[in-house]
Amino acid sequence: MVDHVDGDKVNQVVDWGKGVIASTDASGTGRDLGPATTSGGEPVGAAVAAPGSTPGQGPGHGPGGGPAGTPGYELPLLLFGGFRTLIDRLHTRLAAEGHPELRPAHGFAMQAIGGRGATASEIGRHLGVSKQAAGKTVDRLLALGYADRADDPADARRKLVHLTPRGHEALARSAAIFDELRAEWVAALGADRVRDIETSLRNVVPAETAFRLDATSWLGAP
C-alpha cells in the first residue's frame, strides 16, 4: 500500500511475525517505521487477527497455518496484488522487447483510442479524466511514436488521435504476453483452477465494471 511519510512516497508492508511496519522510500532504501499499531495504540496483529490465529502466524491463520476466518481486507489486496504482478511482468517484458518507456497508463490510453481513433474528449471519458489530462497522455504517446493526431475527415473542427504501427505492435505484443503469463499461472495452479478463478470473478464482478479503462484515475482520486 502506498503512503506518504515526511513527504516521501513509500511502500509499506506489515511484517505480521514482528508486528512492525517496514517501508521502502523512493531511493529503494528500507526504513523501520516502528511497531504496527491501530489508531488506538494497539498492535495491528492483535487488532485484526482472526479467531483461532496465533502470534507470529499473521491474521486469519489457524494452528496449521492455513486460512481460518480470513479477514475481509485480504481479498482486495490479493486481487490487486495479482493485477499488479501481471502488469509489472508485462512491462518488464515489453521493456526488454523495445518498449522501455511504456507505462500502464499508456496502455489504458491506447485501448481507449482503439482501432478507429478517438478525440481527446472521448479518450478522457473512457479514462475517467478531463480532456486536458487526456491531452497530456496523448501528447506523451505522440512523443514516443505510439500515436498521431490528424483532422477528422467527417468534421474538420475535430482532431482524431490514431495509433501508429508502433502503437498497434505494442498492443499486439501486450496481448501475446498476457497469454504467456496466463499460461504460467496454468502451469503453477492447473488449468481447472485458473478457469475457476476467471469464472468466479465473472460471477461476482458486474459486467459494466469488468473491463473499464479508468483504473488509473480511480486509484488516483483523493
Coordinates of C-alpha atoms in Angstrom, one line a residue:
M1 CA 0.0 0.0 0.0
V2 CA 1.4 3.4 -0.9
D3 CA 1.5 6.0 1.8
H4 CA 3.4 9.3 2.5
V5 CA 6.0 9.7 5.2
D6 CA 7.8 13.0 5.6
G7 CA 6.7 13.9 2.1
D8 CA 8.3 10.8 0.5
K9 CA 6.4 8.1 -1.2
V10 CA 6.9 4.8 0.4
N11 CA 5.6 1.2 0.1
Q12 CA 4.5 0.0 3.5
V13 CA 4.3 -3.7 4.4
V14 CA 3.3 -5.1 7.7
D15 CA 5.5 -7.8 9.0
W16 CA 2.9 -9.9 10.9
G17 CA 5.6 -12.0 12.6
K18 CA 7.3 -8.9 14.1
G19 CA 4.3 -6.5 14.3
V20 CA 6.5 -3.9 12.6
I21 CA 5.8 -1.7 9.5
A22 CA 8.7 -1.7 7.1
S23 CA 8.9 0.7 4.2
T24 CA 10.9 1.4 1.1
D25 CA 11.4 5.0 0.1
A26 CA 11.9 6.4 -3.5
S27 CA 15.6 5.5 -3.4
G28 CA 14.9 1.9 -2.5
T29 CA 16.2 2.3 1.0
G30 CA 14.4 0.3 3.6
R31 CA 13.2 2.0 6.8
D32 CA 11.8 0.6 10.0
L33 CA 8.7 2.7 10.9
G34 CA 8.3 1.1 14.3
P35 CA 5.6 -1.2 15.8
A36 CA 2.4 -1.5 13.7
T37 CA -0.4 -0.1 15.8
T38 CA -4.0 0.9 15.3
S39 CA -5.2 4.5 15.9
G40 CA -5.9 3.4 19.5
G41 CA -2.3 2.3 20.0
E42 CA -3.0 -1.4 20.0
P43 CA -0.7 -3.7 18.0
V44 CA -2.1 -4.3 14.5
G45 CA -1.7 -8.0 14.7
A46 CA -3.9 -8.1 17.8
A47 CA -6.4 -5.8 16.3
V48 CA -7.1 -7.7 13.1
A49 CA -6.1 -11.3 13.9
A50 CA -9.0 -13.7 13.2
P51 CA -10.2 -16.1 15.9
G52 CA -8.0 -19.1 16.1
S53 CA -4.9 -17.4 14.9
T54 CA -1.7 -17.5 17.0
P55 CA 1.1 -14.9 17.3
G56 CA 3.6 -14.9 14.5
Q57 CA 1.2 -16.6 12.0
G58 CA -0.5 -13.4 10.8
P59 CA -4.2 -12.7 10.6
G60 CA -6.6 -15.4 9.5
H61 CA -4.4 -18.4 10.1
G62 CA -5.1 -21.3 12.5
P63 CA -2.7 -23.6 14.3
G64 CA -2.0 -25.4 11.0
G65 CA -1.0 -22.2 9.2
G66 CA -4.0 -22.4 6.8
P67 CA -6.9 -19.9 6.3
A68 CA -9.3 -19.8 9.2
G69 CA -11.7 -16.9 9.1
T70 CA -9.5 -14.9 6.7
P71 CA -10.2 -11.2 7.3
G72 CA -12.1 -9.4 4.5
Y73 CA -9.4 -6.9 3.7
E74 CA -7.1 -9.6 2.3
L75 CA -9.3 -10.3 -0.7
P76 CA -9.0 -6.9 -2.4
L77 CA -5.3 -6.8 -1.5
L78 CA -4.7 -10.2 -3.0
L79 CA -6.7 -9.3 -6.1
F80 CA -4.8 -6.1 -6.5
G81 CA -1.5 -7.9 -5.9
G82 CA -2.3 -10.3 -8.7
F83 CA -3.2 -7.5 -11.0
R84 CA -0.1 -5.6 -10.2
T85 CA 2.1 -8.7 -10.6
L86 CA 0.8 -9.3 -14.1
I87 CA 1.1 -5.7 -15.1
D88 CA 4.6 -5.4 -13.7
R89 CA 5.7 -8.5 -15.5
L90 CA 4.1 -7.4 -18.7
H91 CA 6.0 -4.1 -18.7
T92 CA 9.3 -5.9 -17.8
R93 CA 8.9 -8.0 -21.0
L94 CA 7.8 -5.0 -23.1
A95 CA 10.8 -3.1 -22.0
A96 CA 13.1 -5.9 -23.0
E97 CA 11.4 -6.0 -26.4
G98 CA 12.0 -2.4 -27.2
H99 CA 9.2 -0.5 -25.3
P100 CA 11.0 0.7 -22.2
E101 CA 9.1 3.9 -21.8
L102 CA 5.6 2.5 -21.9
R103 CA 3.7 2.8 -18.7
P104 CA 0.4 1.2 -17.5
A105 CA -1.4 4.5 -18.1
H106 CA -0.3 4.5 -21.7
G107 CA -1.8 1.0 -22.2
F108 CA -5.2 2.1 -20.9
A109 CA -5.0 5.2 -23.2
M110 CA -4.1 3.2 -26.3
Q111 CA -7.1 0.9 -25.5
A112 CA -9.3 4.0 -25.3
I113 CA -8.0 5.2 -28.7
G114 CA -8.8 1.8 -30.2
G115 CA -8.6 0.8 -33.8
R116 CA -10.8 3.6 -35.2
G117 CA -9.3 6.5 -33.3
A118 CA -10.8 8.9 -30.8
T119 CA -10.8 12.6 -29.8
A120 CA -9.1 13.8 -26.6
S121 CA -12.6 14.2 -25.0
E122 CA -13.6 10.7 -25.9
I123 CA -10.3 9.3 -24.5
G124 CA -10.9 11.3 -21.3
R125 CA -14.3 9.9 -20.9
H126 CA -13.0 6.4 -21.2
L127 CA -10.2 7.0 -18.8
G128 CA -12.3 9.0 -16.3
V129 CA -10.2 12.1 -16.6
S130 CA -10.5 15.6 -18.0
K131 CA -9.9 16.4 -21.7
Q132 CA -6.8 18.3 -20.6
A133 CA -5.4 15.4 -18.6
A134 CA -6.2 13.0 -21.5
G135 CA -4.4 15.5 -23.8
K136 CA -1.2 15.3 -21.8
T137 CA -1.2 11.5 -22.1
V138 CA -1.9 11.7 -25.8
D139 CA 1.0 14.2 -26.2
R140 CA 3.3 11.7 -24.5
L141 CA 2.1 8.9 -26.8
L142 CA 2.8 11.1 -29.8
A143 CA 6.3 11.9 -28.5
L144 CA 7.0 8.2 -28.0
G145 CA 5.7 7.4 -31.5
Y146 CA 2.7 5.3 -30.4
A147 CA 0.0 7.7 -31.7
D148 CA -0.5 10.6 -34.1
R149 CA -3.2 13.3 -34.4
A150 CA -5.0 14.4 -37.6
D151 CA -8.1 16.1 -38.8
D152 CA -11.4 14.2 -38.5
P153 CA -12.5 13.5 -42.2
A154 CA -16.1 13.9 -41.1
D155 CA -15.6 17.1 -39.1
A156 CA -12.6 19.4 -39.7
R157 CA -13.2 21.1 -36.4
R158 CA -12.2 17.9 -34.6
K159 CA -8.8 16.2 -34.2
L160 CA -8.7 12.4 -34.1
V161 CA -5.9 10.5 -32.3
H162 CA -4.9 7.3 -34.1
L163 CA -2.5 4.6 -33.1
T164 CA 0.6 4.3 -35.2
P165 CA 2.0 1.0 -36.4
R166 CA 4.3 1.1 -33.3
G167 CA 1.2 1.6 -31.1
H168 CA -0.6 -1.4 -32.7
E169 CA 2.5 -3.5 -32.4
A170 CA 2.8 -2.7 -28.7
L171 CA -0.9 -3.7 -28.1
A172 CA -0.4 -6.9 -30.0
R173 CA 2.7 -7.8 -28.0
S174 CA 0.8 -7.0 -24.8
A175 CA -2.0 -9.4 -25.7
A176 CA 0.5 -12.1 -26.6
I177 CA 2.5 -11.6 -23.3
F178 CA -0.8 -11.7 -21.3
D179 CA -1.5 -15.1 -22.9
E180 CA 2.0 -16.3 -21.9
L181 CA 1.5 -15.0 -18.3
R182 CA -1.8 -16.8 -18.1
A183 CA -0.1 -20.0 -19.3
E184 CA 2.4 -19.6 -16.4
W185 CA -0.5 -19.4 -13.9
V186 CA -1.9 -22.6 -15.5
A187 CA 1.4 -24.3 -15.1
A188 CA 1.5 -23.3 -11.5
L189 CA -2.1 -23.8 -10.5
G190 CA -3.6 -26.1 -13.1
A191 CA -6.0 -25.2 -15.9
D192 CA -9.1 -26.0 -13.9
R193 CA -8.2 -23.8 -11.0
V194 CA -7.4 -20.8 -13.3
R195 CA -10.7 -21.3 -15.2
D196 CA -12.5 -21.5 -11.8
I197 CA -10.9 -18.2 -10.8
E198 CA -11.9 -16.5 -14.0
T199 CA -15.5 -17.9 -13.8
S200 CA -15.9 -17.0 -10.2
L201 CA -14.8 -13.4 -10.9
R202 CA -17.2 -13.1 -13.8
N203 CA -19.9 -14.2 -11.5
V204 CA -19.3 -11.5 -8.8
V205 CA -17.8 -8.6 -10.9
P206 CA -20.5 -6.5 -12.6
A207 CA -20.2 -6.7 -16.4
E208 CA -20.0 -2.9 -16.7
T209 CA -17.0 -2.9 -14.3
A210 CA -15.0 -5.8 -15.6
F211 CA -13.3 -4.1 -18.5
R212 CA -13.3 -0.4 -17.6
L213 CA -10.3 1.7 -18.5
D214 CA -10.5 4.2 -15.7
A215 CA -8.4 2.3 -13.2
T216 CA -5.6 4.8 -13.0
S217 CA -7.9 7.8 -12.4
W218 CA -9.9 5.8 -9.8
L219 CA -6.7 4.9 -7.9
G220 CA -5.5 8.5 -8.1
A221 CA -8.7 10.0 -6.8
P222 CA -8.5 11.7 -3.4

